[in-house]
Amino acid sequence: MGIVEEAHNLRVVGEGKRGVIVLAHGFGTDQSVWKHLVPHLVADYRVVLFDTMGAGPTNPDYFDFARYATLEGYALDLLAILQELGVQSCIYVGHSVSAVIGAIASISRPDLFSKLVLLSASPRYLNDVDYYGGFEQDELDELFEAMRSNYKAWCSGFAPLCVGGDMESVAVQEFSRTLFNIRPDIALSVAQTIFQSDVRSLLPLVSVPCHIVQSTKDLAVPVVVSEYLHKHLGGDSIVEVMPSEGHLPQLSSPDIVIPVLLRHIQHDIAV
């Protein structure tokens, strides 16, 4: 097993007659977050699953704090995974920060991506002049301090807020589990990188067609952000706002979200 394969717990499933699909999870989860989607894909596609560096199942010894201080480090990882597997073109489905990571990777290698499906994506979480990202700096500072002071307690409070449910729900319990599996210092570093990121200036450089999929209510990403992406991305894009709640709708509302994702995977943007 190669170092890329081992580091990211790389898995490839499915027959692949209709091409390659890469599924990339967001912060606090791992590749298991796609468990409701994968069974619908394996008959027709070669499906690539992996854990982003720092996720609970990855070896923390591989986490380079300097490399992953920016999202470009993750984009380089993605390109290395595609190279390792010999992927020449793929449909890329990225959730949350991994949606942005895929967009960054596509700027240098647009040939590797036939389309990007961006679920719960944001180019910037902080509010700015003429931009509503959803957070003020003092709110983020409080979030980071809570993570720093008592990570387990923070997980218990953040999971239901993020998913949009109570602690008894299966989706909240699942997110709590994967969140708590991350080493606390790594979780804090990753959260700081994500929430302080600003890739708005890169959006016009993204030429690959983008399917933007968003929940009506999302603690981390206001609906207006999906329209911002649509307006500023360099290539063709389309937006669909789903009647779902939470930042992890593929876990909390699979009955709503999975058919939507499948439609965007299987159909191109009508020109």
CSV table of C-alpha atoms in Angstrom, one decimal:
chain,number,residue,atom,x,y,z
A,1,MET,CA,0.0,0.0,0.0
A,2,GLY,CA,1.4,3.4,-1.0
A,3,ILE,CA,1.8,6.3,1.4
A,4,VAL,CA,-1.1,8.3,-0.2
A,5,GLU,CA,-3.4,5.3,0.0
A,6,GLU,CA,-2.5,4.5,3.6
A,7,ALA,CA,-2.6,8.1,4.9
A,8,HIS,CA,-6.1,8.8,3.5
A,9,ASN,CA,-7.6,5.3,4.0
A,10,LEU,CA,-8.3,5.3,0.3
A,11,ARG,CA,-11.1,3.0,-0.9
A,12,VAL,CA,-12.4,2.4,-4.4
A,13,VAL,CA,-15.7,0.6,-4.8
A,14,GLY,CA,-18.1,0.0,-7.7
A,15,GLU,CA,-18.0,-1.1,-11.4
A,16,GLY,CA,-17.0,2.2,-13.0
A,17,LYS,CA,-18.8,1.8,-16.4
A,18,ARG,CA,-20.1,5.4,-16.3
A,19,GLY,CA,-16.9,6.9,-15.0
A,20,VAL,CA,-15.3,7.9,-11.7
A,21,ILE,CA,-16.9,9.8,-8.8
A,22,VAL,CA,-14.9,11.2,-5.9
A,23,LEU,CA,-16.7,11.7,-2.6
A,24,ALA,CA,-15.0,14.1,-0.2
A,25,HIS,CA,-16.3,14.7,3.3
A,26,GLY,CA,-16.2,18.0,5.4
A,27,PHE,CA,-14.9,19.0,8.8
A,28,GLY,CA,-15.7,16.7,11.7
A,29,THR,CA,-16.7,13.7,9.6
A,30,ASP,CA,-15.0,11.0,7.7
A,31,GLN,CA,-15.8,8.9,4.6
A,32,SER,CA,-18.6,7.2,6.4
A,33,VAL,CA,-20.7,10.3,6.0
A,34,TRP,CA,-21.5,9.1,2.4
A,35,LYS,CA,-23.0,5.8,3.6
A,36,HIS,CA,-26.5,6.7,2.3
A,37,LEU,CA,-25.2,7.8,-1.2
A,38,VAL,CA,-22.7,5.1,-2.0
A,39,PRO,CA,-25.2,2.2,-2.5
A,40,HIS,CA,-26.9,4.3,-5.3
A,41,LEU,CA,-23.6,4.8,-7.2
A,42,VAL,CA,-21.7,1.5,-7.1
A,43,ALA,CA,-23.6,-0.2,-9.9
A,44,ASP,CA,-22.7,2.5,-12.4
A,45,TYR,CA,-19.6,4.3,-11.2
A,46,ARG,CA,-16.1,3.7,-9.8
A,47,VAL,CA,-16.5,5.5,-6.4
A,48,VAL,CA,-13.4,6.9,-4.7
A,49,LEU,CA,-13.7,7.4,-0.9
A,50,PHE,CA,-11.0,8.8,1.4
A,51,ASP,CA,-10.5,10.6,4.7
A,52,THR,CA,-9.0,14.1,4.6
A,53,MET,CA,-5.9,14.5,6.7
A,54,GLY,CA,-6.7,15.1,10.3
A,55,ALA,CA,-10.0,13.3,10.3
A,56,GLY,CA,-10.5,10.8,13.1
A,57,PRO,CA,-9.5,7.6,11.2
A,58,THR,CA,-6.3,9.1,9.8
A,59,ASN,CA,-2.9,8.7,11.6
A,60,PRO,CA,-2.3,12.0,13.5
A,61,ASP,CA,1.5,11.6,12.9
A,62,TYR,CA,0.8,12.4,9.2
A,63,PHE,CA,-0.8,15.8,10.1
A,64,ASP,CA,1.5,18.6,9.1
A,65,PHE,CA,0.3,21.7,10.9
A,66,ALA,CA,2.1,24.0,8.5
A,67,ARG,CA,0.9,22.3,5.4
A,68,TYR,CA,-2.7,22.3,6.5
A,69,ALA,CA,-2.7,25.9,7.7
A,70,THR,CA,-4.2,26.7,4.3
A,71,LEU,CA,-6.7,24.9,2.2
A,72,GLU,CA,-4.1,24.6,-0.6
A,73,GLY,CA,-2.5,21.8,1.4
A,74,TYR,CA,-5.7,19.7,1.2
A,75,ALA,CA,-6.0,20.6,-2.6
A,76,LEU,CA,-2.6,19.1,-3.2
A,77,ASP,CA,-3.6,16.0,-1.3
A,78,LEU,CA,-6.6,15.6,-3.5
A,79,LEU,CA,-4.5,15.9,-6.7
A,80,ALA,CA,-2.1,13.4,-5.3
A,81,ILE,CA,-5.0,10.9,-4.7
A,82,LEU,CA,-6.2,11.3,-8.3
A,83,GLN,CA,-2.7,10.8,-9.5
A,84,GLU,CA,-2.2,7.7,-7.3
A,85,LEU,CA,-5.3,6.2,-8.8
A,86,GLY,CA,-4.6,7.2,-12.4
A,87,VAL,CA,-7.9,9.2,-12.6
A,88,GLN,CA,-8.0,11.2,-15.8
A,89,SER,CA,-11.5,12.7,-15.3
A,90,CYS,CA,-14.0,12.5,-12.4
A,91,ILE,CA,-17.2,13.9,-11.1
A,92,TYR,CA,-16.3,15.4,-7.7
A,93,VAL,CA,-18.8,15.7,-4.9
A,94,GLY,CA,-17.4,17.8,-2.0
A,95,HIS,CA,-19.1,18.6,1.3
A,96,SER,CA,-18.5,21.8,3.2
A,97,VAL,CA,-14.8,22.7,3.2
A,98,SER,CA,-14.1,19.8,0.7
A,99,ALA,CA,-16.3,21.5,-1.8
A,100,VAL,CA,-13.9,24.5,-1.7
A,101,ILE,CA,-10.9,22.2,-1.7
A,102,GLY,CA,-12.1,20.6,-4.9
A,103,ALA,CA,-12.7,24.0,-6.5
A,104,ILE,CA,-9.1,25.0,-5.6
A,105,ALA,CA,-7.7,21.8,-7.1
A,106,SER,CA,-9.7,22.3,-10.3
A,107,ILE,CA,-8.0,25.6,-11.0
A,108,SER,CA,-4.6,24.0,-11.6
A,109,ARG,CA,-6.0,20.8,-13.2
A,110,PRO,CA,-9.5,21.5,-14.7
A,111,ASP,CA,-8.9,18.5,-17.0
A,112,LEU,CA,-9.3,16.1,-14.0
A,113,PHE,CA,-12.8,17.3,-13.2
A,114,SER,CA,-15.9,17.0,-15.5
A,115,LYS,CA,-18.0,18.7,-12.9
A,116,LEU,CA,-18.0,19.8,-9.2
A,117,VAL,CA,-21.0,19.1,-7.0
A,118,LEU,CA,-20.6,21.5,-4.1
A,119,LEU,CA,-22.7,20.6,-1.0
A,120,SER,CA,-23.0,23.2,1.8
A,121,ALA,CA,-20.0,25.2,0.4
A,122,SER,CA,-18.7,28.6,1.5
A,123,PRO,CA,-15.8,30.7,0.2
A,124,ARG,CA,-15.7,32.7,3.4
A,125,TYR,CA,-17.4,32.2,6.8
A,126,LEU,CA,-16.7,35.7,8.2
A,127,ASN,CA,-19.0,38.6,7.4
A,128,ASP,CA,-17.3,41.4,5.4
A,129,VAL,CA,-18.3,44.6,3.7
A,130,ASP,CA,-21.0,43.7,1.2
A,131,TYR,CA,-20.7,40.0,2.1
A,132,TYR,CA,-22.7,37.9,4.5
A,133,GLY,CA,-20.8,34.8,5.5
A,134,GLY,CA,-22.7,34.1,8.8
A,135,PHE,CA,-20.1,34.8,11.5
A,136,GLU,CA,-18.5,37.7,13.2
A,137,GLN,CA,-14.8,37.4,14.4
A,138,ASP,CA,-15.8,37.4,18.1
A,139,GLU,CA,-18.1,34.5,17.5
A,140,LEU,CA,-15.3,32.5,15.9
A,141,ASP,CA,-12.9,33.4,18.7
A,142,GLU,CA,-15.5,32.1,21.2
A,143,LEU,CA,-15.8,28.9,19.2
A,144,PHE,CA,-12.1,28.4,19.1
A,145,GLU,CA,-11.8,29.1,22.8
A,146,ALA,CA,-14.5,26.6,23.6
A,147,MET,CA,-12.7,23.9,21.6
A,148,ARG,CA,-9.4,24.8,23.3
A,149,SER,CA,-10.8,24.7,26.9
A,150,ASN,CA,-13.0,21.5,26.8
A,151,TYR,CA,-13.1,19.7,23.4
A,152,LYS,CA,-15.5,17.0,24.5
A,153,ALA,CA,-18.0,19.5,25.9
A,154,TRP,CA,-17.7,21.6,22.8
A,155,CYS,CA,-18.4,18.5,20.6
A,156,SER,CA,-21.6,17.8,22.6
A,157,GLY,CA,-22.8,21.3,22.0
A,158,PHE,CA,-21.7,21.8,18.5
A,159,ALA,CA,-23.0,18.5,17.0
A,160,PRO,CA,-26.7,19.2,17.5
A,161,LEU,CA,-26.4,22.8,16.3
A,162,CYS,CA,-24.5,21.8,13.2
A,163,VAL,CA,-26.7,18.9,12.2
A,164,GLY,CA,-29.9,20.5,13.3
A,165,GLY,CA,-31.4,18.1,15.8
A,166,ASP,CA,-31.2,16.9,19.4
A,167,MET,CA,-28.6,14.6,20.9
A,168,GLU,CA,-30.9,11.6,20.6
A,169,SER,CA,-31.1,11.7,16.8
A,170,VAL,CA,-29.0,9.2,15.0
A,171,ALA,CA,-27.4,11.8,12.7
A,172,VAL,CA,-26.3,13.9,15.7
A,173,GLN,CA,-24.9,10.9,17.5
A,174,GLU,CA,-23.0,9.9,14.3
A,175,PHE,CA,-21.5,13.4,13.9
A,176,SER,CA,-20.6,13.5,17.6
A,177,ARG,CA,-18.8,10.2,17.2
A,178,THR,CA,-16.7,11.3,14.2
A,179,LEU,CA,-16.1,14.8,15.7
A,180,PHE,CA,-14.9,13.3,19.0
A,181,ASN,CA,-12.5,10.9,17.1
A,182,ILE,CA,-10.4,13.9,16.0
A,183,ARG,CA,-7.4,14.7,18.2
A,184,PRO,CA,-8.4,18.0,19.9
A,185,ASP,CA,-5.3,20.1,18.8
A,186,ILE,CA,-5.7,18.9,15.2
A,187,ALA,CA,-9.5,19.7,15.3
A,188,LEU,CA,-8.8,23.2,16.6
A,189,SER,CA,-6.1,23.8,13.9
A,190,VAL,CA,-8.4,22.5,11.1
A,191,ALA,CA,-11.4,24.6,12.4
A,192,GLN,CA,-9.2,27.8,12.4
A,193,THR,CA,-8.0,27.1,8.9
A,194,ILE,CA,-11.5,26.6,7.6
A,195,PHE,CA,-13.4,29.4,9.4
A,196,GLN,CA,-10.6,32.0,8.8
A,197,SER,CA,-10.3,31.1,5.1
A,198,ASP,CA,-11.3,33.4,2.3
A,199,VAL,CA,-11.1,32.1,-1.3
A,200,ARG,CA,-13.5,34.6,-2.9
A,201,SER,CA,-10.7,35.9,-5.1
A,202,LEU,CA,-10.2,32.4,-6.5
A,203,LEU,CA,-13.8,31.8,-7.6
A,204,PRO,CA,-13.5,33.5,-11.1
A,205,LEU,CA,-10.6,31.1,-11.8
A,206,VAL,CA,-12.8,28.0,-11.4
A,207,SER,CA,-13.8,27.0,-15.0
A,208,VAL,CA,-15.3,23.6,-14.3
A,209,PRO,CA,-19.1,23.4,-14.3
A,210,CYS,CA,-20.4,23.6,-10.7
A,211,HIS,CA,-23.6,22.3,-9.2
A,212,ILE,CA,-24.2,24.2,-5.9
A,213,VAL,CA,-26.5,22.3,-3.5
A,214,GLN,CA,-27.6,24.0,-0.2
A,215,SER,CA,-29.9,23.4,2.7
A,216,THR,CA,-32.6,26.0,3.5
A,217,LYS,CA,-31.4,26.2,7.1
A,218,ASP,CA,-27.7,25.8,7.7
A,219,LEU,CA,-25.9,27.1,10.8
A,220,ALA,CA,-22.6,27.4,9.0
A,221,VAL,CA,-23.7,28.6,5.5
A,222,PRO,CA,-26.5,31.1,4.9
A,223,VAL,CA,-28.5,30.5,1.7
A,224,VAL,CA,-27.2,33.8,0.3
A,225,VAL,CA,-23.8,32.3,0.1
A,226,SER,CA,-24.9,29.8,-2.6
A,227,GLU,CA,-26.1,32.7,-4.7
A,228,TYR,CA,-22.7,34.4,-4.2
A,229,LEU,CA,-20.9,31.3,-5.4
A,230,HIS,CA,-23.2,31.2,-8.5
A,231,LYS,CA,-22.6,34.8,-9.3
A,232,HIS,CA,-18.8,34.7,-8.9
A,233,LEU,CA,-17.7,31.2,-10.2
A,234,GLY,CA,-15.8,31.5,-13.5
A,235,GLY,CA,-17.6,28.6,-15.3
A,236,ASP,CA,-21.2,27.5,-15.7
A,237,SER,CA,-23.1,26.9,-12.4
A,238,ILE,CA,-26.5,26.1,-11.1
A,239,VAL,CA,-28.0,26.4,-7.6
A,240,GLU,CA,-30.5,24.1,-5.9
A,241,VAL,CA,-31.7,25.0,-2.4
A,242,MET,CA,-33.2,21.9,-0.7
A,243,PRO,CA,-36.0,21.9,2.0
A,244,SER,CA,-33.6,20.4,4.5
A,245,GLU,CA,-32.0,21.6,7.7
A,246,GLY,CA,-28.5,21.4,9.0
A,247,HIS,CA,-25.0,21.5,7.6
A,248,LEU,CA,-24.8,17.7,7.1
A,249,PRO,CA,-28.0,17.1,5.2
A,250,GLN,CA,-26.7,13.8,3.7
A,251,LEU,CA,-26.8,12.4,7.2
A,252,SER,CA,-29.8,14.2,8.7
A,253,SER,CA,-32.1,14.3,5.7
A,254,PRO,CA,-31.0,11.5,3.3
A,255,ASP,CA,-34.5,11.0,1.9
A,256,ILE,CA,-34.4,14.6,0.6
A,257,VAL,CA,-30.7,15.0,-0.2
A,258,ILE,CA,-29.7,11.7,-1.9
A,259,PRO,CA,-32.2,12.1,-4.8
A,260,VAL,CA,-31.0,15.7,-5.3
A,261,LEU,CA,-27.3,14.7,-5.3
A,262,LEU,CA,-28.0,11.8,-7.7
A,263,ARG,CA,-29.8,14.2,-10.1
A,264,HIS,CA,-26.8,16.6,-10.1
A,265,ILE,CA,-24.3,13.8,-10.5
A,266,GLN,CA,-26.2,12.2,-13.4
A,267,HIS,CA,-27.3,15.4,-15.3
A,268,ASP,CA,-25.2,18.2,-16.7
A,269,ILE,CA,-26.2,21.9,-16.6
A,270,ALA,CA,-28.6,22.7,-19.4
A,271,VAL,CA,-27.0,25.5,-21.5
